[in-house]
Amino acid sequence: MLGLGLLAFALIEGRNYGWWEPQKDFGPFGDALNLSVIPVALVVSVASLALFLLLQLRSTRADGTAPLMDTSLFGIKSFSTGNIATLIIALAEFGMLAVLPLWLQYTLGYSVLQTGLIVFVVAVGSFFASGASFGMAEKVGPIGLVRIGLVLEAAGLLMFGLLAGSDSQWWIIGIALFLYGMGVGFATAQVTNVVLADVPPQHAGQGAGIQSAARQLGSALGIAVLTSAFFTALDSDLSDRLVQQGTPAPEADTLSSAVSDSAGAMISGLSENPQTAPAADAARDAMSHAIQINGYTCAALLALGMLATLLVPRPEAGAQQWGEEHDRAEASDADVNAGKSSAS
């Protein structure tokens, strides 16, 4: 909890507190060392996660100890690569959904209800894909459905990268979200079957817990990383656009930071004043540019997830390999215990 919590905090707040030098007050700590809290949080995070992994390795190897995370399961190739794919898929899925409502409301001007109805299209696509997956599972298999889902998700996200703008039509957004939702339905519904395909039944609970944790970790990091990237791109691009309009650089930086810190909520106020209406238009364009970057980034992450699925072996091979290694390990432990008994 400490390691993952500090990691998420550092990735989200790095642009606010400063990646090295302090940009915002964090109490007497920052004043004394002239150091941002972010690198300290990252160091403590890495140390905590390393200590956790070390303790779980020892618990797994110790006799009669039930580890919180059975590290021996990562010897199953389908399990380890499947969890990597799970983490990457969650990164891309939740990273886009975290910023999409902001763009719909503050750039396109939709109400909260209209935004909810548009985002609901994702659930509609997922519903249709989940129903279709039952009939397709026997023909293409779980790993095939996951790959189909990743392709559909990437297609929907690429539409955002290519077509998102301050004047985007609702039906174009709906098509992109429907494709994206169908991809989520195919991939998410079957990725657990891929991860647990070669895990022995007596370890299924442990394996499912690890896979669920990988998905939650991916969603948390996706929201942290891609949200931070979205607002960084918004801040930088808006500042450049304001300078091009003739705004002095210091004022442009201040205004762009204010829009970014408000998550775009300032845009409506800027548009109401005729003197700041050009700045509101620039903010809408900058926000659309940021959502395009997010679309391309998420699509690239899904491509990495596709590569990870190509490394997943056939279930029979993975199960046989893990079973042989597990039998050898048990035989070795039995020989050691027999030797100790003879010595006694």
mmCIF file of C-alpha atoms in Angstrom, residues 40-330:
data_model
loop_
_atom_site.group_PDB
_atom_site.id
_atom_site.type_symbol
_atom_site.label_atom_id
_atom_site.label_comp_id
_atom_site.label_asym_id
_atom_site.label_seq_id
_atom_site.Cartn_x
_atom_site.Cartn_y
_atom_site.Cartn_z
ATOM 1 C CA VAL A 40 11.589 11.331 -1.990
ATOM 2 C CA ALA A 41 8.208 9.694 -2.592
ATOM 3 C CA LEU A 42 9.625 7.745 -5.543
ATOM 4 C CA VAL A 43 12.620 6.483 -3.541
ATOM 5 C CA VAL A 44 10.419 5.365 -0.638
ATOM 6 C CA SER A 45 8.014 3.751 -3.128
ATOM 7 C CA VAL A 46 10.743 1.739 -4.853
ATOM 8 C CA ALA A 47 12.240 0.694 -1.505
ATOM 9 C CA SER A 48 8.826 -0.387 -0.159
ATOM 10 C CA LEU A 49 7.976 -2.428 -3.255
ATOM 11 C CA ALA A 50 11.429 -4.054 -3.272
ATOM 12 C CA LEU A 51 11.045 -4.994 0.401
ATOM 13 C CA PHE A 52 7.579 -6.410 -0.257
ATOM 14 C CA LEU A 53 8.876 -8.530 -3.131
ATOM 15 C CA LEU A 54 11.796 -9.788 -1.019
ATOM 16 C CA LEU A 55 9.485 -10.792 1.829
ATOM 17 C CA GLN A 56 7.150 -12.614 -0.563
ATOM 18 C CA LEU A 57 10.062 -14.483 -2.158
ATOM 19 C CA ARG A 58 11.188 -15.643 1.279
ATOM 20 C CA SER A 59 7.655 -16.614 2.301
ATOM 21 C CA THR A 60 7.179 -18.600 -0.906
ATOM 22 C CA ARG A 61 10.394 -20.555 -0.350
ATOM 23 C CA ALA A 62 9.785 -21.166 3.359
ATOM 24 C CA ASP A 63 8.080 -24.412 4.382
ATOM 25 C CA GLY A 64 4.679 -24.100 6.016
ATOM 26 C CA THR A 65 4.303 -20.388 5.195
ATOM 27 C CA ALA A 66 1.389 -19.026 3.189
ATOM 28 C CA PRO A 67 2.655 -15.973 1.250
ATOM 29 C CA LEU A 68 0.425 -13.068 0.412
ATOM 30 C CA MET A 69 1.735 -13.320 -3.174
ATOM 31 C CA ASP A 70 2.950 -16.745 -4.298
ATOM 32 C CA THR A 71 5.909 -15.771 -6.485
ATOM 33 C CA SER A 72 6.314 -19.339 -7.780
ATOM 34 C CA LEU A 73 3.258 -18.763 -10.002
ATOM 35 C CA PHE A 74 5.299 -16.361 -12.108
ATOM 36 C CA GLY A 75 7.250 -19.391 -13.301
ATOM 37 C CA ILE A 76 4.191 -20.149 -15.458
ATOM 38 C CA LYS A 77 4.824 -18.252 -18.671
ATOM 39 C CA SER A 78 1.165 -17.781 -19.565
ATOM 40 C CA PHE A 79 0.521 -16.410 -16.067
ATOM 41 C CA SER A 80 3.423 -13.955 -16.053
ATOM 42 C CA THR A 81 2.945 -12.668 -19.602
ATOM 43 C CA GLY A 82 -0.827 -12.622 -19.150
ATOM 44 C CA ASN A 83 -0.470 -10.386 -16.097
ATOM 45 C CA ILE A 84 1.809 -8.055 -18.042
ATOM 46 C CA ALA A 85 -0.861 -7.826 -20.730
ATOM 47 C CA THR A 86 -3.521 -7.220 -18.048
ATOM 48 C CA LEU A 87 -1.522 -4.348 -16.569
ATOM 49 C CA ILE A 88 -0.885 -2.715 -19.948
ATOM 50 C CA ILE A 89 -4.522 -3.078 -21.044
ATOM 51 C CA ALA A 90 -5.731 -1.456 -17.816
ATOM 52 C CA LEU A 91 -3.228 1.368 -18.323
ATOM 53 C CA ALA A 92 -4.767 2.244 -21.680
ATOM 54 C CA GLU A 93 -8.417 1.681 -20.735
ATOM 55 C CA PHE A 94 -8.650 3.778 -17.591
ATOM 56 C CA GLY A 95 -6.212 6.464 -18.691
ATOM 57 C CA MET A 96 -8.539 7.653 -21.454
ATOM 58 C CA LEU A 97 -11.765 7.399 -19.443
ATOM 59 C CA ALA A 98 -10.301 9.615 -16.713
ATOM 60 C CA VAL A 99 -9.992 12.682 -18.980
ATOM 61 C CA LEU A 100 -12.700 12.059 -21.575
ATOM 62 C CA PRO A 101 -15.583 13.635 -19.546
ATOM 63 C CA LEU A 102 -13.499 16.797 -19.010
ATOM 64 C CA TRP A 103 -13.000 17.218 -22.741
ATOM 65 C CA LEU A 104 -16.680 16.553 -23.496
ATOM 66 C CA GLN A 105 -17.906 19.129 -20.969
ATOM 67 C CA TYR A 106 -15.367 21.939 -21.147
ATOM 68 C CA THR A 107 -14.333 21.761 -24.808
ATOM 69 C CA LEU A 108 -17.511 20.621 -26.578
ATOM 70 C CA GLY A 109 -19.843 22.222 -24.038
ATOM 71 C CA TYR A 110 -21.966 19.170 -23.209
ATOM 72 C CA SER A 111 -23.920 19.083 -19.979
ATOM 73 C CA VAL A 112 -23.236 16.519 -17.288
ATOM 74 C CA LEU A 113 -26.240 14.454 -18.434
ATOM 75 C CA GLN A 114 -25.194 14.599 -22.091
ATOM 76 C CA THR A 115 -21.658 13.612 -21.151
ATOM 77 C CA GLY A 116 -22.956 10.653 -19.181
ATOM 78 C CA LEU A 117 -25.100 9.495 -22.090
ATOM 79 C CA ILE A 118 -22.166 9.685 -24.518
ATOM 80 C CA VAL A 119 -19.822 7.779 -22.185
ATOM 81 C CA PHE A 120 -22.623 5.223 -21.707
ATOM 82 C CA VAL A 121 -21.965 4.162 -25.309
ATOM 83 C CA VAL A 122 -18.840 2.400 -23.969
ATOM 84 C CA ALA A 123 -21.069 0.195 -21.813
ATOM 85 C CA VAL A 124 -23.363 -0.511 -24.792
ATOM 86 C CA GLY A 125 -20.435 -1.677 -26.915
ATOM 87 C CA SER A 126 -19.095 -3.777 -24.053
ATOM 88 C CA PHE A 127 -22.556 -5.361 -23.602
ATOM 89 C CA PHE A 128 -22.742 -6.446 -27.248
ATOM 90 C CA ALA A 129 -19.170 -7.756 -27.229
ATOM 91 C CA SER A 130 -19.699 -9.761 -24.048
ATOM 92 C CA GLY A 131 -22.743 -11.436 -25.578
ATOM 93 C CA ALA A 132 -20.971 -12.191 -28.837
ATOM 94 C CA SER A 133 -17.912 -13.611 -27.054
ATOM 95 C CA PHE A 134 -19.832 -16.690 -25.870
ATOM 96 C CA GLY A 135 -20.443 -17.886 -29.422
ATOM 97 C CA MET A 136 -16.957 -16.954 -30.617
ATOM 98 C CA ALA A 137 -14.987 -18.457 -27.716
ATOM 99 C CA GLU A 138 -14.978 -22.008 -29.117
ATOM 100 C CA LYS A 139 -13.811 -20.866 -32.553
ATOM 101 C CA VAL A 140 -11.051 -18.390 -31.750
ATOM 102 C CA GLY A 141 -10.300 -19.203 -28.098
ATOM 103 C CA PRO A 142 -9.817 -16.790 -25.177
ATOM 104 C CA ILE A 143 -6.493 -15.414 -26.426
ATOM 105 C CA GLY A 144 -8.040 -14.764 -29.857
ATOM 106 C CA LEU A 145 -10.888 -12.792 -28.275
ATOM 107 C CA VAL A 146 -8.419 -10.742 -26.256
ATOM 108 C CA ARG A 147 -6.531 -9.837 -29.445
ATOM 109 C CA ILE A 148 -9.757 -8.917 -31.252
ATOM 110 C CA GLY A 149 -10.652 -6.714 -28.313
ATOM 111 C CA LEU A 150 -7.278 -4.983 -28.334
ATOM 112 C CA VAL A 151 -7.604 -4.222 -32.054
ATOM 113 C CA LEU A 152 -11.086 -2.729 -31.577
ATOM 114 C CA GLU A 153 -9.959 -0.669 -28.594
ATOM 115 C CA ALA A 154 -6.967 0.661 -30.510
ATOM 116 C CA ALA A 155 -9.189 1.523 -33.488
ATOM 117 C CA GLY A 156 -11.519 3.564 -31.283
ATOM 118 C CA LEU A 157 -8.627 5.366 -29.624
ATOM 119 C CA LEU A 158 -6.964 6.125 -32.952
ATOM 120 C CA MET A 159 -10.213 7.773 -34.043
ATOM 121 C CA PHE A 160 -9.792 10.152 -31.117
ATOM 122 C CA GLY A 161 -6.215 10.815 -32.139
ATOM 123 C CA LEU A 162 -7.202 11.572 -35.737
ATOM 124 C CA LEU A 163 -10.609 13.234 -35.430
ATOM 125 C CA ALA A 164 -10.901 14.844 -31.975
ATOM 126 C CA GLY A 165 -11.314 18.602 -32.196
ATOM 127 C CA SER A 166 -13.134 21.526 -30.646
ATOM 128 C CA ASP A 167 -15.915 21.075 -33.243
ATOM 129 C CA SER A 168 -16.210 17.250 -33.165
ATOM 130 C CA GLN A 169 -19.675 15.849 -33.894
ATOM 131 C CA TRP A 170 -21.356 13.654 -31.292
ATOM 132 C CA TRP A 171 -21.922 10.768 -33.722
ATOM 133 C CA ILE A 172 -18.200 10.550 -34.523
ATOM 134 C CA ILE A 173 -17.457 10.379 -30.796
ATOM 135 C CA GLY A 174 -20.183 7.752 -30.419
ATOM 136 C CA ILE A 175 -18.681 5.511 -33.114
ATOM 137 C CA ALA A 176 -15.223 5.752 -31.531
ATOM 138 C CA LEU A 177 -16.589 4.960 -28.065
ATOM 139 C CA PHE A 178 -18.695 2.065 -29.377
ATOM 140 C CA LEU A 179 -15.606 0.461 -30.972
ATOM 141 C CA TYR A 180 -13.666 1.127 -27.811
ATOM 142 C CA GLY A 181 -16.425 -0.403 -25.659
ATOM 143 C CA MET A 182 -16.618 -3.522 -27.836
ATOM 144 C CA GLY A 183 -12.869 -3.922 -27.440
ATOM 145 C CA VAL A 184 -13.167 -3.627 -23.677
ATOM 146 C CA GLY A 185 -15.924 -6.247 -23.692
ATOM 147 C CA PHE A 186 -13.890 -8.767 -25.675
ATOM 148 C CA ALA A 187 -10.543 -8.185 -23.967
ATOM 149 C CA THR A 188 -11.620 -7.761 -20.350
ATOM 150 C CA ALA A 189 -14.037 -10.686 -20.363
ATOM 151 C CA GLN A 190 -11.409 -13.168 -21.556
ATOM 152 C CA VAL A 191 -8.076 -11.938 -20.194
ATOM 153 C CA THR A 192 -8.682 -13.692 -16.844
ATOM 154 C CA ASN A 193 -9.163 -17.023 -18.652
ATOM 155 C CA VAL A 194 -5.854 -16.467 -20.445
ATOM 156 C CA VAL A 195 -3.988 -15.642 -17.232
ATOM 157 C CA LEU A 196 -5.373 -18.611 -15.265
ATOM 158 C CA ALA A 197 -5.341 -21.162 -18.103
ATOM 159 C CA ASP A 198 -2.247 -23.012 -16.828
ATOM 160 C CA VAL A 199 -2.556 -22.289 -13.105
ATOM 161 C CA PRO A 200 -3.250 -25.514 -11.127
ATOM 162 C CA PRO A 201 -6.709 -25.584 -9.511
ATOM 163 C CA GLN A 202 -5.302 -25.524 -5.974
ATOM 164 C CA HIS A 203 -3.588 -22.204 -6.764
ATOM 165 C CA ALA A 204 -6.509 -20.640 -8.666
ATOM 166 C CA GLY A 205 -7.498 -18.321 -5.807
ATOM 167 C CA GLN A 206 -3.974 -16.992 -5.434
ATOM 168 C CA GLY A 207 -3.630 -16.563 -9.198
ATOM 169 C CA ALA A 208 -6.951 -14.735 -9.509
ATOM 170 C CA GLY A 209 -5.983 -12.402 -6.679
ATOM 171 C CA ILE A 210 -2.678 -11.507 -8.333
ATOM 172 C CA GLN A 211 -4.386 -10.939 -11.681
ATOM 173 C CA SER A 212 -6.969 -8.686 -10.066
ATOM 174 C CA ALA A 213 -4.215 -6.720 -8.334
ATOM 175 C CA ALA A 214 -2.381 -6.316 -11.672
ATOM 176 C CA ARG A 215 -5.526 -4.887 -13.222
ATOM 177 C CA GLN A 216 -6.091 -2.465 -10.321
ATOM 178 C CA LEU A 217 -2.440 -1.418 -10.451
ATOM 179 C CA GLY A 218 -2.687 -0.790 -14.185
ATOM 180 C CA SER A 219 -5.829 1.308 -13.779
ATOM 181 C CA ALA A 220 -4.260 3.402 -10.993
ATOM 182 C CA LEU A 221 -1.047 3.984 -12.937
ATOM 183 C CA GLY A 222 -2.979 4.653 -16.142
ATOM 184 C CA ILE A 223 -5.028 7.366 -14.455
ATOM 185 C CA ALA A 224 -1.877 8.794 -12.848
ATOM 186 C CA VAL A 225 0.385 8.770 -15.905
ATOM 187 C CA LEU A 226 -2.072 9.676 -18.654
ATOM 188 C CA THR A 227 -3.900 12.310 -16.610
ATOM 189 C CA SER A 228 -0.587 13.956 -15.815
ATOM 190 C CA ALA A 229 0.428 13.772 -19.489
ATOM 191 C CA PHE A 230 -2.938 15.240 -20.536
ATOM 192 C CA PHE A 231 -2.664 18.300 -18.294
ATOM 193 C CA THR A 232 1.011 18.797 -19.105
ATOM 194 C CA ALA A 233 0.196 18.820 -22.828
ATOM 195 C CA LEU A 234 -2.748 21.170 -22.200
ATOM 196 C CA ASP A 235 -0.597 23.598 -20.200
ATOM 197 C CA SER A 236 2.273 23.652 -22.702
ATOM 198 C CA ASP A 237 0.154 23.852 -25.860
ATOM 199 C CA LEU A 238 -2.156 26.535 -24.481
ATOM 200 C CA SER A 239 0.801 28.686 -23.444
ATOM 201 C CA ASP A 240 2.220 28.478 -26.972
ATOM 202 C CA ARG A 241 -1.137 29.358 -28.531
ATOM 203 C CA LEU A 242 -1.588 32.374 -26.255
ATOM 204 C CA VAL A 243 1.887 33.663 -27.117
ATOM 205 C CA GLN A 244 1.011 33.339 -30.802
ATOM 206 C CA GLN A 245 -2.072 35.476 -30.139
ATOM 207 C CA GLY A 246 0.166 38.209 -28.745
ATOM 208 C CA THR A 247 -0.132 37.512 -25.025
ATOM 209 C CA PRO A 248 3.124 38.180 -23.123
ATOM 210 C CA ALA A 249 4.885 34.957 -22.134
ATOM 211 C CA PRO A 250 4.576 35.394 -18.327
ATOM 212 C CA GLU A 251 0.842 36.095 -18.588
ATOM 213 C CA ALA A 252 0.408 33.201 -21.030
ATOM 214 C CA ASP A 253 2.130 30.824 -18.615
ATOM 215 C CA THR A 254 -0.013 32.018 -15.700
ATOM 216 C CA LEU A 255 -3.274 31.696 -17.637
ATOM 217 C CA SER A 256 -2.403 28.273 -19.087
ATOM 218 C CA SER A 257 -1.487 26.991 -15.625
ATOM 219 C CA ALA A 258 -4.786 28.284 -14.245
ATOM 220 C CA VAL A 259 -6.771 26.535 -16.982
ATOM 221 C CA SER A 260 -4.825 23.315 -16.405
ATOM 222 C CA ASP A 261 -5.248 23.480 -12.619
ATOM 223 C CA SER A 262 -9.004 23.942 -13.054
ATOM 224 C CA ALA A 263 -9.114 20.880 -15.356
ATOM 225 C CA GLY A 264 -10.618 23.097 -18.054
ATOM 226 C CA ALA A 265 -13.460 24.491 -15.941
ATOM 227 C CA MET A 266 -12.201 28.066 -16.513
ATOM 228 C CA ILE A 267 -12.919 27.869 -20.234
ATOM 229 C CA SER A 268 -16.616 28.693 -19.899
ATOM 230 C CA GLY A 269 -15.797 31.777 -17.820
ATOM 231 C CA LEU A 270 -13.213 32.959 -20.326
ATOM 232 C CA SER A 271 -15.664 32.593 -23.214
ATOM 233 C CA GLU A 272 -18.253 34.830 -21.513
ATOM 234 C CA ASN A 273 -15.905 37.825 -21.557
ATOM 235 C CA PRO A 274 -15.331 39.239 -25.068
ATOM 236 C CA GLN A 275 -11.781 40.249 -24.137
ATOM 237 C CA THR A 276 -10.822 36.703 -23.113
ATOM 238 C CA ALA A 277 -12.935 34.815 -25.694
ATOM 239 C CA PRO A 278 -9.888 34.224 -27.966
ATOM 240 C CA ALA A 279 -8.105 32.653 -24.997
ATOM 241 C CA ALA A 280 -11.125 30.356 -24.470
ATOM 242 C CA ASP A 281 -10.942 29.242 -28.114
ATOM 243 C CA ALA A 282 -7.223 28.569 -27.726
ATOM 244 C CA ALA A 283 -7.938 26.551 -24.568
ATOM 245 C CA ARG A 284 -10.500 24.403 -26.385
ATOM 246 C CA ASP A 285 -8.045 23.719 -29.188
ATOM 247 C CA ALA A 286 -5.293 22.917 -26.698
ATOM 248 C CA MET A 287 -7.571 20.543 -24.786
ATOM 249 C CA SER A 288 -8.491 18.779 -28.024
ATOM 250 C CA HIS A 289 -4.792 18.472 -28.848
ATOM 251 C CA ALA A 290 -4.193 16.918 -25.414
ATOM 252 C CA ILE A 291 -6.993 14.344 -25.914
ATOM 253 C CA GLN A 292 -5.466 13.474 -29.288
ATOM 254 C CA ILE A 293 -2.121 12.790 -27.612
ATOM 255 C CA ASN A 294 -3.898 10.605 -25.065
ATOM 256 C CA GLY A 295 -5.609 8.668 -27.854
ATOM 257 C CA TYR A 296 -2.329 7.948 -29.619
ATOM 258 C CA THR A 297 -0.598 7.061 -26.338
ATOM 259 C CA CYS A 298 -3.329 4.637 -25.268
ATOM 260 C CA ALA A 299 -3.340 3.013 -28.716
ATOM 261 C CA ALA A 300 0.428 2.527 -28.460
ATOM 262 C CA LEU A 301 0.016 0.927 -25.031
ATOM 263 C CA LEU A 302 -2.571 -1.469 -26.451
ATOM 264 C CA ALA A 303 -0.089 -2.385 -29.188
ATOM 265 C CA LEU A 304 2.356 -3.324 -26.425
ATOM 266 C CA GLY A 305 -0.410 -5.381 -24.827
ATOM 267 C CA MET A 306 -0.900 -7.167 -28.153
ATOM 268 C CA LEU A 307 2.814 -7.997 -28.254
ATOM 269 C CA ALA A 308 2.547 -9.397 -24.723
ATOM 270 C CA THR A 309 -0.275 -11.724 -25.793
ATOM 271 C CA LEU A 310 1.949 -13.087 -28.578
ATOM 272 C CA LEU A 311 4.308 -14.369 -25.881
ATOM 273 C CA VAL A 312 1.571 -16.368 -24.143
ATOM 274 C CA PRO A 313 2.190 -20.093 -24.848
ATOM 275 C CA ARG A 314 -0.445 -22.672 -25.519
ATOM 276 C CA PRO A 315 -2.163 -23.769 -22.299
ATOM 277 C CA GLU A 316 -1.036 -27.381 -22.594
ATOM 278 C CA ALA A 317 2.612 -26.449 -22.926
ATOM 279 C CA GLY A 318 2.528 -23.994 -20.046
ATOM 280 C CA ALA A 319 0.731 -26.404 -17.726
ATOM 281 C CA GLN A 320 3.100 -29.258 -18.523
ATOM 282 C CA GLN A 321 6.191 -27.108 -18.018
ATOM 283 C CA TRP A 322 4.985 -25.714 -14.692
ATOM 284 C CA GLY A 323 3.905 -29.167 -13.537
ATOM 285 C CA GLU A 324 7.300 -30.675 -14.291
ATOM 286 C CA GLU A 325 9.124 -27.846 -12.486
ATOM 287 C CA HIS A 326 6.740 -28.087 -9.541
ATOM 288 C CA ASP A 327 7.243 -31.873 -9.299
ATOM 289 C CA ARG A 328 11.028 -31.461 -9.395
ATOM 290 C CA ALA A 329 10.868 -28.838 -6.643
ATOM 291 C CA GLU A 330 8.721 -31.088 -4.443
#
